[in-house]
Amino acid sequence: MEQIRHNLRACIDSLPEGVALVAVSKFHSIEAIQAAYSEGQRIFGESRAVELVEKAKHLPDDINWHFIGHLQTNKVRMIIPHVSLIQSVDSERLLRLINAEAARINRSVDVLLQVHVAQEDTKFGFSPDELINLISAAKTEELSNVHIVGIMGMASNTDDENRIKKDFAEIKSTFDKAKALIKHNSDNFNIISMGMSDDHQLAIREGSNMVRIGSSIFGERH
Ligand SMILES: *Cc1c(COP(=O)(O)O)cnc(C)c1O
């Protein structure tokens, strides 16, 4: 656990001001999260609904839980009471469902739209064009219980730095277009979540202001 605290401090020290850190704790234990919490970390990312809810029940209330994985529609209801940000909204249907479930318990939920630019077709998300269409169609204005506060994306899983850079640049330019077009609450549309353990330096250079880092803080996942 001392190793986790050490890794976290090094990670925080390496981030420029204005870049938020999501400590990605998926598959790691409650004790591992407590170690990071004791070092001051308050934002944690999880990619499975059942795991997030279980951890949230056992850990302090002032943790901000971010959901970062593919969210199945039958799991929305379960996570709504516990999440502060859903980063991985990848369809209009999911967006509407989150709105309905949030309204049901009388809260509002912040979300990011996930954009897909990577080479792999296995990654979820809107294409840049689909995302821009959704934002500009004004369809989202009637959704009063979700706040779209930015976008999230991933680069291709490759060693080719140029390709990674190009992917991040495309995510950033999609953000810029969306920010210019969004009609509702555009002042709150500010988050560009991109960059993980291996590529966050590159992501920050391309304009990221939120990085999601797991293995370089908590070690390998099993
Ligand atoms: C697991 C995961 C991360 C963290 O990845 P690391 O390489 O361990 O830093 C970041 N973002 C998403 C969406 C993830 O699923």
CSV table of C-alpha atoms and ligand atoms in Angstrom, one decimal:
chain,number,residue,atom,x,y,z
A,1,MET,CA,0.0,0.0,0.0
A,2,GLU,CA,3.0,2.3,0.5
A,3,GLN,CA,3.8,1.7,-3.1
A,4,ILE,CA,0.4,2.9,-4.1
A,5,ARG,CA,0.8,6.1,-2.1
A,6,HIS,CA,4.2,6.6,-3.6
A,7,ASN,CA,3.0,6.1,-7.2
A,8,LEU,CA,0.0,8.4,-6.6
A,9,ARG,CA,2.2,11.2,-5.3
A,10,ALA,CA,4.6,10.9,-8.3
A,11,CYS,CA,1.6,10.9,-10.6
A,12,ILE,CA,0.1,14.0,-9.1
A,13,ASP,CA,3.4,15.8,-9.1
A,14,SER,CA,3.8,15.1,-12.8
A,15,LEU,CA,0.5,16.6,-13.8
A,16,PRO,CA,0.3,20.3,-14.8
A,17,GLU,CA,-2.1,22.5,-13.0
A,18,GLY,CA,-5.7,22.3,-14.4
A,19,VAL,CA,-5.5,18.6,-15.2
A,20,ALA,CA,-7.8,16.5,-13.1
A,21,LEU,CA,-6.7,13.0,-12.1
A,22,VAL,CA,-9.1,10.0,-12.1
A,23,ALA,CA,-7.5,7.1,-10.3
A,24,VAL,CA,-8.8,4.1,-12.1
A,25,SER,CA,-9.4,1.5,-9.4
A,26,LYS,CA,-11.2,-1.2,-11.4
A,27,PHE,CA,-10.3,-4.7,-10.2
A,28,HIS,CA,-8.3,-3.3,-7.3
A,29,SER,CA,-9.3,-3.8,-3.6
A,30,ILE,CA,-11.0,-1.5,-1.1
A,31,GLU,CA,-7.7,-1.3,0.7
A,32,ALA,CA,-5.9,-0.1,-2.4
A,33,ILE,CA,-8.5,2.6,-2.8
A,34,GLN,CA,-8.2,3.5,0.9
A,35,ALA,CA,-4.4,4.0,0.4
A,36,ALA,CA,-5.0,6.4,-2.4
A,37,TYR,CA,-7.7,8.1,-0.4
A,38,SER,CA,-5.4,8.6,2.6
A,39,GLU,CA,-3.0,10.4,0.2
A,40,GLY,CA,-5.8,12.9,-0.7
A,41,GLN,CA,-7.2,11.3,-3.9
A,42,ARG,CA,-11.0,11.8,-4.2
A,43,ILE,CA,-11.9,10.9,-7.8
A,44,PHE,CA,-11.9,7.2,-8.6
A,45,GLY,CA,-12.9,5.5,-11.9
A,46,GLU,CA,-14.7,2.1,-12.2
A,47,SER,CA,-15.8,0.2,-15.3
A,48,ARG,CA,-18.3,-2.3,-13.9
A,49,ALA,CA,-21.5,-1.3,-12.3
A,50,VAL,CA,-21.7,-4.0,-9.6
A,51,GLU,CA,-18.1,-3.3,-8.5
A,52,LEU,CA,-18.7,0.5,-8.3
A,53,VAL,CA,-21.8,0.1,-6.2
A,54,GLU,CA,-20.1,-2.4,-3.8
A,55,LYS,CA,-17.1,-0.2,-3.3
A,56,ALA,CA,-19.1,3.0,-2.9
A,57,LYS,CA,-21.0,1.3,-0.1
A,58,HIS,CA,-17.8,0.6,1.8
A,59,LEU,CA,-15.9,3.8,1.3
A,60,PRO,CA,-16.3,7.4,2.4
A,61,ASP,CA,-19.1,9.5,1.0
A,62,ASP,CA,-16.8,12.3,-0.2
A,63,ILE,CA,-15.4,10.1,-3.0
A,64,ASN,CA,-16.4,11.1,-6.5
A,65,TRP,CA,-17.1,7.9,-8.5
A,66,HIS,CA,-16.7,8.1,-12.2
A,67,PHE,CA,-18.1,5.4,-14.4
A,68,ILE,CA,-15.7,4.8,-17.3
A,69,GLY,CA,-16.7,1.5,-18.9
A,70,HIS,CA,-19.5,0.4,-21.3
A,71,LEU,CA,-22.7,0.9,-19.4
A,72,GLN,CA,-25.4,-1.7,-20.0
A,73,THR,CA,-28.9,-0.2,-20.0
A,74,ASN,CA,-30.0,-2.6,-17.3
A,75,LYS,CA,-27.3,-1.3,-14.9
A,76,VAL,CA,-28.1,2.4,-15.2
A,77,ARG,CA,-30.6,2.4,-12.3
A,78,MET,CA,-28.1,0.7,-9.9
A,79,ILE,CA,-25.3,3.2,-10.4
A,80,ILE,CA,-27.3,6.5,-10.6
A,81,PRO,CA,-27.4,7.1,-6.8
A,82,HIS,CA,-23.6,6.6,-6.5
A,83,VAL,CA,-21.9,8.3,-9.5
A,84,SER,CA,-20.8,11.8,-9.8
A,85,LEU,CA,-19.8,11.5,-13.5
A,86,ILE,CA,-20.6,9.0,-16.2
A,87,GLN,CA,-17.8,9.3,-18.7
A,88,SER,CA,-18.8,6.7,-21.2
A,89,VAL,CA,-22.2,7.7,-22.7
A,90,ASP,CA,-22.0,6.0,-26.1
A,91,SER,CA,-25.6,6.2,-27.5
A,92,GLU,CA,-28.5,8.6,-27.5
A,93,ARG,CA,-30.6,5.8,-26.0
A,94,LEU,CA,-28.3,5.5,-23.0
A,95,LEU,CA,-28.3,9.3,-22.5
A,96,ARG,CA,-32.1,9.3,-22.4
A,97,LEU,CA,-32.2,6.4,-20.0
A,98,ILE,CA,-29.8,8.1,-17.6
A,99,ASN,CA,-32.0,11.2,-17.8
A,100,ALA,CA,-35.1,9.2,-17.0
A,101,GLU,CA,-33.5,7.3,-14.1
A,102,ALA,CA,-32.0,10.4,-12.6
A,103,ALA,CA,-35.4,12.2,-12.8
A,104,ARG,CA,-36.9,9.2,-11.1
A,105,ILE,CA,-34.8,9.8,-8.0
A,106,ASN,CA,-34.9,13.6,-8.4
A,107,ARG,CA,-31.3,14.2,-9.1
A,108,SER,CA,-29.2,15.3,-12.0
A,109,VAL,CA,-26.2,13.5,-13.3
A,110,ASP,CA,-23.1,14.9,-15.1
A,111,VAL,CA,-22.1,12.9,-18.2
A,112,LEU,CA,-19.4,12.9,-20.9
A,113,LEU,CA,-20.1,11.7,-24.4
A,114,GLN,CA,-17.7,9.1,-25.5
A,115,VAL,CA,-16.1,9.7,-28.9
A,116,HIS,CA,-14.6,6.9,-30.9
A,117,VAL,CA,-11.6,7.7,-33.0
A,118,ALA,CA,-9.3,4.7,-32.4
A,119,GLN,CA,-8.4,2.2,-35.1
A,120,GLU,CA,-10.0,-0.8,-33.2
A,121,ASP,CA,-13.7,-1.3,-33.9
A,122,THR,CA,-14.1,-2.9,-30.6
A,123,LYS,CA,-14.2,0.5,-28.7
A,124,PHE,CA,-17.5,2.0,-28.0
A,125,GLY,CA,-18.6,5.6,-28.7
A,126,PHE,CA,-20.0,8.1,-31.1
A,127,SER,CA,-18.1,8.9,-34.3
A,128,PRO,CA,-17.1,12.6,-34.3
A,129,ASP,CA,-19.9,13.3,-36.8
A,130,GLU,CA,-22.5,11.5,-34.7
A,131,LEU,CA,-21.5,13.3,-31.6
A,132,ILE,CA,-21.7,16.7,-33.3
A,133,ASN,CA,-25.1,15.8,-34.8
A,134,LEU,CA,-26.4,14.9,-31.4
A,135,ILE,CA,-25.1,18.1,-29.8
A,136,SER,CA,-26.3,20.4,-32.5
A,137,ALA,CA,-29.7,18.8,-33.0
A,138,ALA,CA,-31.0,20.4,-29.8
A,139,LYS,CA,-32.5,17.1,-28.9
A,140,THR,CA,-30.5,17.1,-25.7
A,141,GLU,CA,-32.0,20.3,-24.4
A,142,GLU,CA,-35.2,18.6,-23.2
A,143,LEU,CA,-33.1,16.3,-21.0
A,144,SER,CA,-33.2,18.3,-17.8
A,145,ASN,CA,-31.7,15.7,-15.5
A,146,VAL,CA,-28.4,15.1,-17.4
A,147,HIS,CA,-25.8,17.7,-17.8
A,148,ILE,CA,-23.4,17.1,-20.7
A,149,VAL,CA,-20.1,18.5,-19.4
A,150,GLY,CA,-17.6,17.4,-22.0
A,151,ILE,CA,-16.3,14.4,-23.9
A,152,MET,CA,-14.2,11.3,-23.3
A,153,GLY,CA,-12.0,9.4,-25.8
A,154,MET,CA,-9.3,6.9,-26.2
A,155,ALA,CA,-6.4,6.7,-28.6
A,156,SER,CA,-5.6,3.6,-30.7
A,157,ASN,CA,-3.8,0.8,-28.8
A,158,THR,CA,-0.5,1.1,-30.6
A,159,ASP,CA,3.1,2.1,-30.2
A,160,ASP,CA,2.9,4.5,-33.1
A,161,GLU,CA,3.2,7.9,-31.4
A,162,ASN,CA,2.1,9.8,-34.4
A,163,ARG,CA,-1.1,7.8,-34.6
A,164,ILE,CA,-1.8,8.4,-30.9
A,165,LYS,CA,-1.2,12.1,-31.3
A,166,LYS,CA,-3.5,12.2,-34.3
A,167,ASP,CA,-6.2,10.5,-32.3
A,168,PHE,CA,-5.9,12.9,-29.4
A,169,ALA,CA,-5.9,15.8,-31.7
A,170,GLU,CA,-9.2,14.5,-33.3
A,171,ILE,CA,-10.8,14.1,-29.9
A,172,LYS,CA,-9.8,17.7,-29.0
A,173,SER,CA,-11.1,19.1,-32.3
A,174,THR,CA,-14.4,17.3,-31.8
A,175,PHE,CA,-14.6,18.8,-28.3
A,176,ASP,CA,-14.0,22.3,-29.8
A,177,LYS,CA,-16.7,21.9,-32.4
A,178,ALA,CA,-19.1,20.5,-29.9
A,179,LYS,CA,-18.4,23.4,-27.5
A,180,ALA,CA,-19.1,25.9,-30.2
A,181,LEU,CA,-22.4,24.2,-31.2
A,182,ILE,CA,-23.9,23.1,-27.9
A,183,LYS,CA,-26.9,25.4,-27.1
A,184,HIS,CA,-27.7,24.4,-23.6
A,185,ASN,CA,-25.3,25.0,-20.7
A,186,SER,CA,-22.2,25.6,-22.9
A,187,ASP,CA,-20.4,27.3,-20.0
A,188,ASN,CA,-20.4,24.0,-18.2
A,189,PHE,CA,-19.1,22.0,-21.2
A,190,ASN,CA,-15.4,22.0,-20.3
A,191,ILE,CA,-14.1,18.5,-19.8
A,192,ILE,CA,-11.8,16.7,-22.3
A,193,SER,CA,-11.1,13.4,-20.7
A,194,MET,CA,-8.2,11.6,-22.5
A,195,GLY,CA,-5.0,9.9,-21.6
A,196,MET,CA,-4.2,6.7,-19.6
A,197,SER,CA,-1.1,5.4,-17.9
A,198,ASP,CA,0.9,5.0,-21.1
A,199,ASP,CA,-0.2,7.9,-23.1
A,200,HIS,CA,-1.3,10.7,-20.7
A,201,GLN,CA,1.7,13.0,-21.4
A,202,LEU,CA,0.8,13.0,-25.0
A,203,ALA,CA,-2.8,13.5,-24.3
A,204,ILE,CA,-2.1,16.5,-22.1
A,205,ARG,CA,0.1,18.1,-24.8
A,206,GLU,CA,-2.9,17.7,-27.1
A,207,GLY,CA,-5.3,19.5,-24.7
A,208,SER,CA,-6.6,16.9,-22.2
A,209,ASN,CA,-7.7,18.3,-18.8
A,210,MET,CA,-8.7,15.0,-17.3
A,211,VAL,CA,-6.6,11.9,-17.3
A,212,ARG,CA,-7.7,8.4,-16.2
A,213,ILE,CA,-4.8,6.5,-14.7
A,214,GLY,CA,-4.9,3.0,-13.4
A,215,SER,CA,-1.9,0.7,-13.6
A,216,SER,CA,0.8,3.3,-13.0
A,217,ILE,CA,-0.9,4.0,-9.6
A,218,PHE,CA,-2.3,0.6,-8.5
A,219,GLY,CA,-0.1,-1.8,-10.5
A,220,GLU,CA,-1.2,-4.5,-12.8
A,221,ARG,CA,-4.8,-5.7,-12.8
A,222,HIS,CA,-5.5,-9.3,-12.2
B,1,LIG,C1,-8.9,0.8,-17.5
B,1,LIG,C2,-9.1,2.1,-18.1
B,1,LIG,C3,-8.2,3.2,-17.9
B,1,LIG,C4,-6.9,3.1,-17.1
B,1,LIG,O1,-6.0,2.4,-17.9
B,1,LIG,P1,-4.5,2.2,-17.4
B,1,LIG,O2,-3.7,1.9,-18.6
B,1,LIG,O3,-4.4,1.2,-16.3
B,1,LIG,O4,-4.0,3.5,-16.9
B,1,LIG,C5,-8.6,4.4,-18.5
B,1,LIG,N1,-9.7,4.6,-19.2
B,1,LIG,C6,-10.6,3.6,-19.4
B,1,LIG,C7,-11.8,3.9,-20.2
B,1,LIG,C8,-10.3,2.4,-18.9
B,1,LIG,O5,-11.2,1.4,-19.1
